Tab-separated table of C-alpha atoms and ligand atoms in Angstrom:
chain	number	residue	atom	x	y	z
A	344	MET	CA	242.471	4.997	48.451
A	345	PRO	CA	240.373	2.641	50.694
A	346	LEU	CA	236.833	3.608	51.707
A	347	ASP	CA	236.341	5.216	55.092
A	348	ASN	CA	236.325	2.408	57.656
A	349	THR	CA	234.719	4.285	60.570
A	350	PRO	CA	231.394	2.338	60.478
A	351	LEU	CA	233.283	-0.978	60.252
A	352	MET	CA	235.561	0.056	63.136
A	353	LEU	CA	232.519	0.808	65.300
A	354	LEU	CA	230.907	-2.477	64.258
A	355	GLU	CA	233.883	-4.826	64.604
A	356	GLY	CA	235.356	-3.447	67.842
A	357	TYR	CA	238.529	-5.184	69.027
A	358	GLY	CA	238.747	-7.330	65.887
A	359	TRP	CA	238.747	-4.386	63.461
A	360	LEU	CA	242.425	-3.376	63.440
A	361	PRO	CA	243.826	-6.946	63.682
A	362	ALA	CA	241.588	-7.856	60.694
A	363	ARG	CA	242.842	-4.891	58.621
A	364	ARG	CA	246.428	-5.877	59.455
A	365	ARG	CA	245.810	-9.511	58.469
A	366	GLU	CA	244.521	-8.347	55.069
A	367	SER	CA	247.866	-6.784	54.231
A	368	PRO	CA	250.948	-8.854	53.253
A	369	ASP	CA	253.317	-6.957	55.609
A	370	GLY	CA	250.924	-6.719	58.576
A	371	VAL	CA	250.634	-2.922	58.260
A	372	ALA	CA	246.996	-1.792	57.951
A	373	ARG	CA	246.332	0.897	55.367
A	374	THR	CA	242.893	2.349	55.799
A	375	ARG	CA	240.830	5.503	56.364
A	376	VAL	CA	239.007	6.445	59.550
A	377	LEU	CA	237.234	9.630	60.601
A	378	GLY	CA	237.834	10.971	57.099
A	379	ARG	CA	241.631	10.580	57.394
A	380	ARG	CA	244.254	8.303	55.964
A	381	ALA	CA	245.315	5.846	58.718
A	382	THR	CA	248.143	3.345	59.186
A	383	GLY	CA	247.809	0.545	61.761
A	384	LEU	CA	250.923	-0.992	63.325
A	385	CYS	CA	251.585	-3.704	65.880
A	386	GLY	CA	254.516	-5.256	67.786
A	387	PRO	CA	257.461	-4.057	69.914
A	388	GLU	CA	259.296	-2.548	66.926
A	389	ALA	CA	256.134	-0.673	65.924
A	390	ALA	CA	255.656	0.493	69.526
A	391	ARG	CA	259.231	1.890	69.568
A	392	PHE	CA	258.465	3.714	66.318
A	393	PHE	CA	255.108	5.002	67.581
A	394	TYR	CA	256.405	6.260	70.942
A	395	ASP	CA	259.269	8.217	69.363
A	396	GLU	CA	258.106	11.798	69.897
A	397	ASP	CA	259.833	12.789	66.717
A	398	HIS	CA	257.504	10.481	64.755
A	399	VAL	CA	254.039	10.822	66.246
A	400	HIS	CA	252.315	13.862	67.749
A	401	ARG	CA	249.116	13.792	69.764
A	402	HIS	CA	247.784	17.300	69.185
A	403	GLY	CA	244.663	17.153	67.008
A	404	ALA	CA	244.665	13.336	66.947
A	405	ILE	CA	241.893	12.530	69.427
A	406	PRO	CA	238.393	12.947	67.951
A	407	GLY	CA	236.119	15.481	69.684
A	408	LEU	CA	233.635	12.702	70.484
A	409	VAL	CA	236.281	10.908	72.570
A	410	GLN	CA	237.376	14.110	74.315
A	411	SER	CA	233.796	15.024	75.237
A	412	THR	CA	233.344	11.657	76.932
A	413	LEU	CA	236.555	9.875	77.944
A	414	PHE	CA	239.343	12.423	78.423
A	415	GLY	CA	237.783	15.905	78.515
A	416	HIS	CA	239.051	18.922	76.556
A	417	GLY	CA	242.644	20.146	77.002
A	418	PRO	CA	244.096	17.086	78.808
A	419	VAL	CA	247.669	15.771	78.993
A	420	HIS	CA	246.807	13.141	76.346
A	421	THR	CA	246.676	15.841	73.633
A	422	LEU	CA	249.909	17.725	74.492
A	423	ASP	CA	253.319	17.380	72.848
A	424	GLY	CA	256.897	18.398	73.690
A	425	ALA	CA	257.574	20.690	76.690
A	426	ASP	CA	253.843	21.263	77.367
A	427	HIS	CA	253.394	17.501	77.702
A	428	ARG	CA	256.461	16.949	79.884
A	429	VAL	CA	255.485	19.671	82.381
A	430	ARG	CA	251.868	18.445	82.665
A	431	LYS	CA	252.944	14.801	82.819
A	432	ALA	CA	255.362	15.574	85.671
A	433	MET	CA	252.345	16.659	87.738
A	434	PHE	CA	250.748	13.201	87.342
A	435	LEU	CA	254.000	11.396	88.055
A	436	SER	CA	254.587	13.465	91.210
A	437	LEU	CA	251.447	11.785	92.620
A	438	MET	CA	252.457	8.265	91.628
A	439	THR	CA	255.402	7.843	94.013
A	440	PRO	CA	255.786	4.373	95.568
A	441	GLY	CA	254.349	5.813	98.815
A	442	GLY	CA	251.406	7.442	97.006
A	443	VAL	CA	250.609	4.255	95.101
A	444	ALA	CA	250.820	2.097	98.258
A	445	ASP	CA	248.562	4.549	100.115
A	446	LEU	CA	245.896	4.374	97.390
A	447	ALA	CA	246.094	0.562	97.313
A	448	ARG	CA	245.737	0.451	101.121
A	449	ARG	CA	242.711	2.751	101.067
A	450	THR	CA	241.124	0.644	98.314
A	451	ALA	CA	241.651	-2.562	100.300
A	452	ALA	CA	240.065	-0.938	103.382
A	453	ALA	CA	237.081	0.322	101.328
A	454	TRP	CA	236.630	-3.203	99.889
A	455	ASP	CA	236.682	-4.802	103.367
A	456	GLU	CA	234.070	-2.359	104.627
A	457	ALA	CA	231.844	-2.901	101.570
A	458	ALA	CA	232.264	-6.710	101.597
A	459	ALA	CA	230.864	-6.843	105.129
A	460	GLU	CA	227.710	-5.125	103.774
A	461	TRP	CA	227.373	-7.431	100.739
A	462	ALA	CA	226.845	-10.311	103.148
A	463	GLY	CA	223.472	-8.857	104.099
A	464	ARG	CA	222.190	-8.666	100.509
A	465	PRO	CA	220.856	-11.497	98.346
A	466	ARG	CA	222.874	-10.445	95.276
A	467	VAL	CA	225.498	-7.892	94.332
A	468	VAL	CA	226.950	-6.961	90.935
A	469	LEU	CA	230.730	-7.117	91.243
A	470	PHE	CA	231.397	-4.520	88.513
A	471	ASP	CA	229.166	-1.897	90.194
A	472	GLU	CA	230.394	-2.630	93.720
A	473	ALA	CA	234.043	-2.464	92.651
A	474	ALA	CA	233.426	0.911	90.965
A	475	ARG	CA	231.969	2.277	94.223
A	476	VAL	CA	234.810	0.873	96.341
A	477	LEU	CA	237.385	2.424	93.994
A	478	ALA	CA	235.593	5.792	93.859
A	479	ARG	CA	235.410	6.037	97.657
A	480	ALA	CA	239.110	5.224	97.979
A	481	VAL	CA	240.417	7.430	95.182
A	482	THR	CA	238.369	10.513	96.103
A	483	ASP	CA	239.688	10.353	99.689
A	484	TRP	CA	243.217	9.808	98.411
A	485	ALA	CA	242.878	12.680	95.932
A	486	GLY	CA	241.809	15.111	98.674
A	487	VAL	CA	238.230	15.359	97.349
A	488	GLN	CA	236.148	14.671	100.399
A	489	LEU	CA	232.727	13.418	99.367
A	490	PRO	CA	229.866	11.957	101.376
A	491	ARG	CA	229.265	8.338	100.457
A	492	ASP	CA	226.203	8.947	98.264
A	493	GLU	CA	228.098	11.552	96.225
A	494	ALA	CA	231.127	9.262	95.868
A	495	ASP	CA	228.740	6.549	94.627
A	496	GLU	CA	227.234	8.987	92.115
A	497	LEU	CA	230.756	9.900	90.969
A	498	ALA	CA	231.499	6.164	90.536
A	499	ALA	CA	228.501	5.784	88.202
A	500	ASP	CA	229.508	8.923	86.272
A	501	CYS	CA	233.114	7.724	85.822
A	502	VAL	CA	231.878	4.359	84.550
A	503	ALA	CA	229.527	6.178	82.144
A	504	MET	CA	232.403	8.332	80.774
A	505	VAL	CA	234.474	5.242	79.978
A	506	ASP	CA	231.534	3.180	78.768
A	507	GLY	CA	230.349	5.774	76.245
A	508	PHE	CA	233.496	6.876	74.410
A	509	ALA	CA	233.300	4.568	71.409
A	510	THR	CA	229.656	4.760	70.411
A	511	LEU	CA	227.245	7.350	69.062
A	512	GLY	CA	224.203	5.887	70.830
A	513	ALA	CA	222.619	6.451	74.236
A	514	ARG	CA	225.827	5.513	76.071
A	515	HIS	CA	227.588	8.453	74.392
A	516	TRP	CA	225.028	10.980	75.637
A	517	ARG	CA	225.071	9.492	79.131
A	518	ALA	CA	228.859	9.907	79.108
A	519	ARG	CA	228.655	13.561	78.050
A	520	ARG	CA	226.149	14.379	80.796
A	521	ALA	CA	228.260	12.558	83.388
A	522	ARG	CA	231.389	14.455	82.330
A	523	ALA	CA	229.655	17.853	82.332
A	524	ARG	CA	228.286	17.214	85.853
A	525	GLN	CA	231.591	16.100	87.371
A	526	GLU	CA	233.765	18.683	85.591
A	527	ALA	CA	231.529	21.480	86.909
A	528	ARG	CA	231.684	20.081	90.463
A	529	LEU	CA	235.477	19.653	90.450
A	530	ALA	CA	236.122	23.032	88.764
A	531	ARG	CA	234.198	24.690	91.639
A	532	LEU	CA	236.339	22.768	94.108
A	533	VAL	CA	239.550	23.936	92.388
A	534	GLU	CA	238.298	27.529	92.663
A	535	ASP	CA	237.549	26.987	96.367
A	536	VAL	CA	241.109	25.760	96.910
A	537	ARG	CA	242.541	28.782	95.116
A	538	ARG	CA	240.357	31.176	97.177
A	539	GLY	CA	241.516	29.474	100.380
A	540	ALA	CA	237.956	28.291	101.118
A	541	PHE	CA	238.998	24.611	101.052
A	542	HIS	CA	242.326	23.124	102.147
A	543	PRO	CA	243.075	19.744	100.566
A	544	ALA	CA	245.753	17.499	102.082
A	545	GLU	CA	249.319	18.473	101.121
A	546	GLY	CA	250.537	16.382	98.205
A	547	SER	CA	247.010	15.322	97.177
A	548	ALA	CA	245.884	15.307	93.542
A	549	LEU	CA	243.439	18.166	94.211
A	550	ALA	CA	246.251	20.329	95.666
A	551	ALA	CA	248.481	19.411	92.706
A	552	VAL	CA	246.016	20.390	89.942
A	553	ALA	CA	244.923	23.575	91.754
A	554	ARG	CA	248.541	24.784	92.109
A	555	HIS	CA	250.040	23.414	88.908
A	556	ARG	CA	251.715	25.900	86.558
A	557	ASP	CA	252.132	25.027	82.878
A	558	ALA	CA	255.267	25.337	80.717
A	559	HIS	CA	254.569	29.099	80.447
A	560	GLY	CA	254.144	29.607	84.212
A	561	GLU	CA	250.343	29.919	83.935
A	562	ARG	CA	247.807	28.237	86.197
A	563	LEU	CA	245.416	25.783	84.578
A	564	ASP	CA	241.974	27.043	83.686
A	565	PRO	CA	239.687	25.634	86.445
A	566	ARG	CA	237.859	23.499	83.884
A	567	VAL	CA	241.138	21.994	82.606
A	568	ALA	CA	242.281	21.452	86.215
A	569	ALA	CA	238.984	19.567	86.762
A	570	VAL	CA	239.620	17.553	83.581
A	571	GLU	CA	243.047	16.509	84.891
A	572	LEU	CA	241.703	15.674	88.355
A	573	LEU	CA	239.141	13.478	86.614
A	574	ASN	CA	242.033	11.956	84.642
A	575	VAL	CA	243.225	10.532	87.944
A	576	ILE	CA	239.843	9.640	89.459
A	577	ARG	CA	238.079	8.218	86.369
A	578	PRO	CA	240.695	5.649	85.306
A	579	THR	CA	241.162	4.522	88.896
A	580	VAL	CA	237.422	3.812	89.074
A	581	ALA	CA	237.783	2.050	85.701
A	582	VAL	CA	239.962	-0.588	87.354
A	583	CYS	CA	236.480	-2.049	88.139
A	584	TRP	CA	236.582	-3.476	84.590
A	585	PHE	CA	239.553	-5.619	85.580
A	586	VAL	CA	237.954	-6.574	88.908
A	587	ALA	CA	234.897	-7.861	87.015
A	588	TYR	CA	237.245	-9.659	84.601
A	589	ALA	CA	238.982	-11.186	87.654
A	590	GLY	CA	235.570	-12.548	88.740
A	591	HIS	CA	235.165	-14.005	85.258
A	592	ALA	CA	238.674	-15.532	85.275
A	593	LEU	CA	238.259	-17.105	88.723
A	594	HIS	CA	235.054	-18.741	87.511
A	595	ARG	CA	236.547	-20.000	84.222
A	596	TRP	CA	239.899	-21.051	85.730
A	597	PRO	CA	239.162	-21.873	89.403
A	598	GLU	CA	242.561	-23.611	89.671
A	599	HIS	CA	244.115	-20.162	90.306
A	600	ARG	CA	241.947	-19.486	93.328
A	601	GLU	CA	244.042	-21.341	95.924
A	602	ARG	CA	247.304	-19.456	95.363
A	603	LEU	CA	245.440	-16.169	95.612
A	604	ARG	CA	243.541	-17.228	98.728
A	605	ALA	CA	246.878	-18.131	100.317
A	606	GLY	CA	247.945	-14.504	99.769
A	607	ASP	CA	250.769	-15.316	97.288
A	608	GLU	CA	251.665	-11.714	96.348
A	609	ALA	CA	253.969	-12.579	93.447
A	610	PHE	CA	251.201	-14.724	91.932
A	611	ALA	CA	248.616	-11.965	92.567
A	612	GLU	CA	250.809	-9.537	90.619
A	613	ALA	CA	251.259	-12.042	87.769
A	614	PHE	CA	247.463	-12.560	87.800
A	615	ALA	CA	246.985	-8.773	87.508
A	616	HIS	CA	249.328	-8.630	84.499
A	617	GLU	CA	247.534	-11.539	82.827
A	618	LEU	CA	244.162	-9.838	83.415
A	619	ARG	CA	245.512	-6.706	81.711
A	620	ARG	CA	246.988	-8.713	78.805
A	621	PHE	CA	244.189	-11.191	78.232
A	622	TYR	CA	240.967	-9.226	78.649
A	623	PRO	CA	239.892	-6.462	76.245
A	624	PHE	CA	239.955	-2.828	77.365
A	625	ALA	CA	241.789	-0.122	75.321
A	626	PRO	CA	241.745	-1.400	71.692
A	627	PHE	CA	244.430	0.914	70.239
A	628	VAL	CA	246.088	4.302	70.688
A	629	GLY	CA	246.613	6.880	67.964
A	630	GLY	CA	248.506	10.004	66.964
A	631	ARG	CA	249.407	11.945	63.810
A	632	ALA	CA	252.577	11.457	61.757
A	633	ALA	CA	254.653	14.518	62.713
A	634	ARG	CA	256.305	14.570	59.246
A	635	ASP	CA	256.734	12.234	56.262
A	636	LEU	CA	257.848	8.935	57.838
A	637	THR	CA	259.106	5.553	56.707
A	638	TYR	CA	258.266	2.402	58.662
A	639	GLY	CA	259.896	-0.820	57.424
A	640	GLY	CA	260.142	0.604	53.921
A	641	TYR	CA	256.515	1.781	53.964
A	642	GLN	CA	255.852	5.533	53.476
A	643	ILE	CA	253.583	7.327	55.961
A	644	PRO	CA	252.796	10.880	54.783
A	645	ALA	CA	252.765	13.740	57.353
A	646	GLY	CA	249.403	14.075	59.112
A	647	THR	CA	248.421	10.398	58.652
A	648	LEU	CA	246.680	8.886	61.664
A	649	VAL	CA	249.087	6.288	63.105
A	650	LEU	CA	247.383	3.597	65.204
A	651	LEU	CA	249.133	1.140	67.506
A	652	ASP	CA	247.109	-2.067	67.902
A	653	LEU	CA	247.225	-2.690	71.683
A	654	TYR	CA	244.709	-5.542	71.738
A	655	GLY	CA	246.434	-7.223	68.787
A	656	GLN	CA	249.862	-6.911	70.386
A	657	ASN	CA	248.630	-8.352	73.685
A	658	HIS	CA	247.419	-11.425	71.755
A	659	ASP	CA	250.331	-11.822	69.365
A	660	PRO	CA	251.480	-15.493	69.467
A	661	GLU	CA	255.059	-14.393	68.714
A	662	LEU	CA	255.099	-12.563	72.054
A	663	TRP	CA	252.639	-14.672	74.062
A	664	PRO	CA	252.635	-18.389	73.267
A	665	ASP	CA	249.043	-19.674	73.245
A	666	PRO	CA	247.749	-16.103	73.653
A	667	TYR	CA	244.104	-17.063	74.231
A	668	ALA	CA	245.001	-19.225	77.248
A	669	PHE	CA	244.727	-17.379	80.590
A	670	ARG	CA	248.051	-18.197	82.260
A	671	PRO	CA	249.282	-15.875	85.027
A	672	GLU	CA	252.408	-18.066	85.328
A	673	ARG	CA	253.730	-16.514	82.125
A	674	PHE	CA	254.543	-13.397	84.165
A	675	LEU	CA	256.243	-15.140	87.096
A	676	GLY	CA	259.967	-14.490	87.542
A	677	ARG	CA	260.277	-12.525	84.323
A	678	ALA	CA	261.042	-8.871	83.521
A	679	ILE	CA	258.543	-7.132	81.242
A	680	ASP	CA	259.962	-5.081	78.369
A	681	PRO	CA	258.322	-1.612	78.166
A	682	TYR	CA	257.399	-2.161	74.508
A	683	GLU	CA	256.010	-5.692	74.937
A	684	LEU	CA	252.981	-5.679	77.263
A	685	VAL	CA	250.877	-2.681	76.217
A	686	PRO	CA	247.370	-2.661	77.784
A	687	GLN	CA	248.135	0.844	79.067
A	688	GLY	CA	250.407	1.959	76.238
A	689	GLY	CA	254.146	1.403	75.794
A	690	GLY	CA	257.513	3.086	76.233
A	691	GLU	CA	258.356	5.312	79.199
A	692	ALA	CA	255.635	6.962	81.277
A	693	ARG	CA	257.997	9.796	82.251
A	694	THR	CA	258.989	10.931	78.783
A	695	GLY	CA	256.186	9.617	76.589
A	696	HIS	CA	252.419	9.141	76.691
A	697	ARG	CA	252.469	5.773	78.432
A	698	CYS	CA	249.832	5.598	81.177
A	699	PRO	CA	251.163	6.990	84.494
A	700	GLY	CA	248.602	4.867	86.366
A	701	GLU	CA	250.030	1.420	85.701
A	702	ASP	CA	251.598	1.004	89.146
A	703	VAL	CA	248.290	2.038	90.715
A	704	THR	CA	246.369	-0.406	88.532
A	705	VAL	CA	248.653	-3.318	89.421
A	706	ALA	CA	248.931	-2.434	93.137
A	707	VAL	CA	245.146	-2.129	93.503
A	708	LEU	CA	244.500	-5.338	91.584
A	709	ARG	CA	247.083	-7.205	93.689
A	710	GLU	CA	245.037	-6.343	96.788
A	711	LEU	CA	241.606	-6.924	95.278
A	712	VAL	CA	242.181	-10.220	93.467
A	713	ILE	CA	243.341	-11.805	96.735
A	714	ARG	CA	240.241	-10.466	98.495
A	715	LEU	CA	237.955	-11.602	95.668
A	716	ALA	CA	239.436	-15.126	95.730
A	717	ARG	CA	238.781	-15.267	99.484
A	718	LEU	CA	235.185	-14.041	99.190
A	719	GLU	CA	232.796	-16.943	99.789
A	720	HIS	CA	229.835	-16.615	97.399
A	721	ASP	CA	227.713	-18.388	94.817
A	722	LEU	CA	227.572	-17.549	91.136
A	723	PRO	CA	223.925	-17.801	90.020
A	724	PRO	CA	223.065	-18.510	86.353
A	725	GLN	CA	223.843	-15.355	84.343
A	726	ASP	CA	225.214	-14.150	81.010
A	727	LEU	CA	229.001	-14.272	81.403
A	728	GLY	CA	229.568	-13.489	77.707
A	729	ILE	CA	232.079	-10.788	76.736
A	730	SER	CA	231.372	-9.368	73.281
A	731	LEU	CA	234.471	-8.195	71.423
A	732	ARG	CA	232.248	-6.007	69.267
A	733	ARG	CA	231.394	-3.777	72.201
A	734	VAL	CA	234.088	-1.193	73.086
A	735	PRO	CA	234.816	-1.130	75.936
A	736	ALA	CA	233.924	-4.799	76.405
A	737	ARG	CA	232.632	-6.073	79.735
A	738	PRO	CA	231.035	-9.262	81.062
A	739	ALA	CA	227.354	-8.875	80.096
A	740	SER	CA	226.044	-9.618	83.607
A	741	GLY	CA	228.633	-7.484	85.395
A	742	ILE	CA	229.352	-10.706	87.417
A	743	VAL	CA	226.466	-11.268	89.800
A	744	LEU	CA	227.516	-12.721	93.170
A	745	ALA	CA	224.839	-14.340	95.324
A	746	ASP	CA	224.793	-15.274	98.990
A	747	VAL	CA	228.073	-13.561	99.842
A	748	ARG	CA	229.296	-14.863	103.203
A	749	ALA	CA	230.862	-12.342	105.569
A	750	PRO	CA	234.658	-12.531	105.249
A	751	ALA	CA	236.371	-14.066	108.315
B	1390	LIG	C1	247.005	7.090	79.428
B	1390	LIG	C2	244.979	2.716	79.801
B	1390	LIG	C3	244.513	3.333	84.583
B	1390	LIG	C4	245.937	7.925	84.092
B	1390	LIG	C5	246.559	5.829	79.146
B	1390	LIG	C6	246.618	5.200	77.854
B	1390	LIG	C7	246.049	3.986	77.951
B	1390	LIG	C8	245.642	3.817	79.318
B	1390	LIG	C9	245.856	2.963	76.829
B	1390	LIG	C10	247.120	5.868	76.572
B	1390	LIG	C11	248.586	5.657	76.340
B	1390	LIG	C12	249.017	6.411	75.097
B	1390	LIG	O1	248.372	7.386	74.712
B	1390	LIG	O2	250.007	6.045	74.473
B	1390	LIG	C13	244.626	2.540	81.128
B	1390	LIG	C14	243.920	1.387	81.627
B	1390	LIG	C15	243.793	1.559	82.971
B	1390	LIG	C16	244.398	2.833	83.311
B	1390	LIG	C17	243.438	0.210	80.790
B	1390	LIG	C18	243.135	0.642	83.968
B	1390	LIG	C19	241.884	0.804	84.254
B	1390	LIG	C20	244.960	4.598	84.877
B	1390	LIG	C21	245.049	5.135	86.206
B	1390	LIG	C22	245.452	6.444	86.070
B	1390	LIG	C23	245.609	6.707	84.652
B	1390	LIG	C24	244.773	4.353	87.479
B	1390	LIG	C25	245.711	7.478	87.110
B	1390	LIG	C26	245.675	7.265	88.396
B	1390	LIG	C27	246.274	8.111	82.770
B	1390	LIG	C28	246.724	9.393	82.200
B	1390	LIG	C29	247.061	9.137	80.858
B	1390	LIG	C30	246.790	7.723	80.630
B	1390	LIG	C31	246.804	10.725	82.933
B	1390	LIG	C32	247.589	10.138	79.827
B	1390	LIG	C33	249.116	10.025	79.757
B	1390	LIG	C34	249.761	10.896	78.696
B	1390	LIG	O3	249.113	11.228	77.691
B	1390	LIG	O4	250.943	11.227	78.879
B	1390	LIG	N1	245.979	4.951	80.041
B	1390	LIG	N2	244.883	3.396	82.157
B	1390	LIG	N3	245.306	5.563	83.970
B	1390	LIG	N4	246.322	7.145	81.791
B	1390	LIG	FE1	245.755	5.246	82.023
């Protein structure tokens, strides 16, 4: 039985699971993490295996440290079977084409308003500004009306929750405090809605979580309703990671700037997909073997932690020729198989655990990468390094923009 790999996992970051897979002749990692036997898989066939509900369950799979920071306690991520389907339907009811387009439109408007203000400042940090733009847009869209300073505080708290999920240091404690603060605020708001003291817009995320009934016809506990509302708001704010990565990509590969500036929407969408494939964000997803399983002749005993290597799959040369080249063109005029590109999980969002926010992520990025390419600015000397040992990774400087000129 291998030694527990948890310290190595925390140390090696995105390279940890690919390295364990490389050490094994069949590419299946056999290891131990968090005191449990673990099996690490990668590739479309592995993703099909992993997303079969009959094979992998989520209940009890997510460590408490990750729930206390990233997801909260009692969220959709940890449910299985009918409980999962009913809760997931609530998220999907918000992500209609009209709902997604509305959120993208509000984000573009918030960006335009903010960009006019950046012009008056000597320097702005793209990562931080994008988080604020996204928080203002998504809180309005979600029916949570917040004054600007409180939306900005929520932006910083959402970033902290994501930034602190994979460490035991100061970032972890910042994340816990941020989550406690925002859960308490949103739980009070849910109670106000239920008492009739606050009327959110029909069809908004706040209305949906306040009124949702679970598979047993019960309302959500206000704290769990707040957790699920944050599970819409927080990851939308986290699209700021990809906006900062877009700043990095436009600097490293300025040849893509012109097509974006010209407003080529198909190219902007391909650029968004390449950002999600190329840059590091979620390293892997995990669940527990629901029973004794066999994968490609290899036995996986019931209860084993099964990990799907998202970062590894997004850089697999079999799937992505020259995977460390940033080439948006690879996504032009081509359908994407649901088990192939997996930055936000694989399979079907409706029936499985795949992220329900992918359309939002792509629609928002399509708007913002065009705007970023059109933004006249200088890039002063700064640390543009992205360490793959830090999870989640991010450009060290946050992408500092200087002398932003007011957009025409
Ligand atoms: C699930 C990534 C944006 C809401 C997930 C999963 C990943 C992921 C890796 C886990 C899939 C699995 O367990 O198999 C991302 C990334 C995003 C993003 C990298 C970009 C910043 C969003 C947005 C929303 C959202 C914008 C909502 C508006 C959710 C929810 C789940 C989820 C509710 C749980 C789904 C379930 O367990 O059924 N996401 N996501 N995410 N995401 Fe996203």
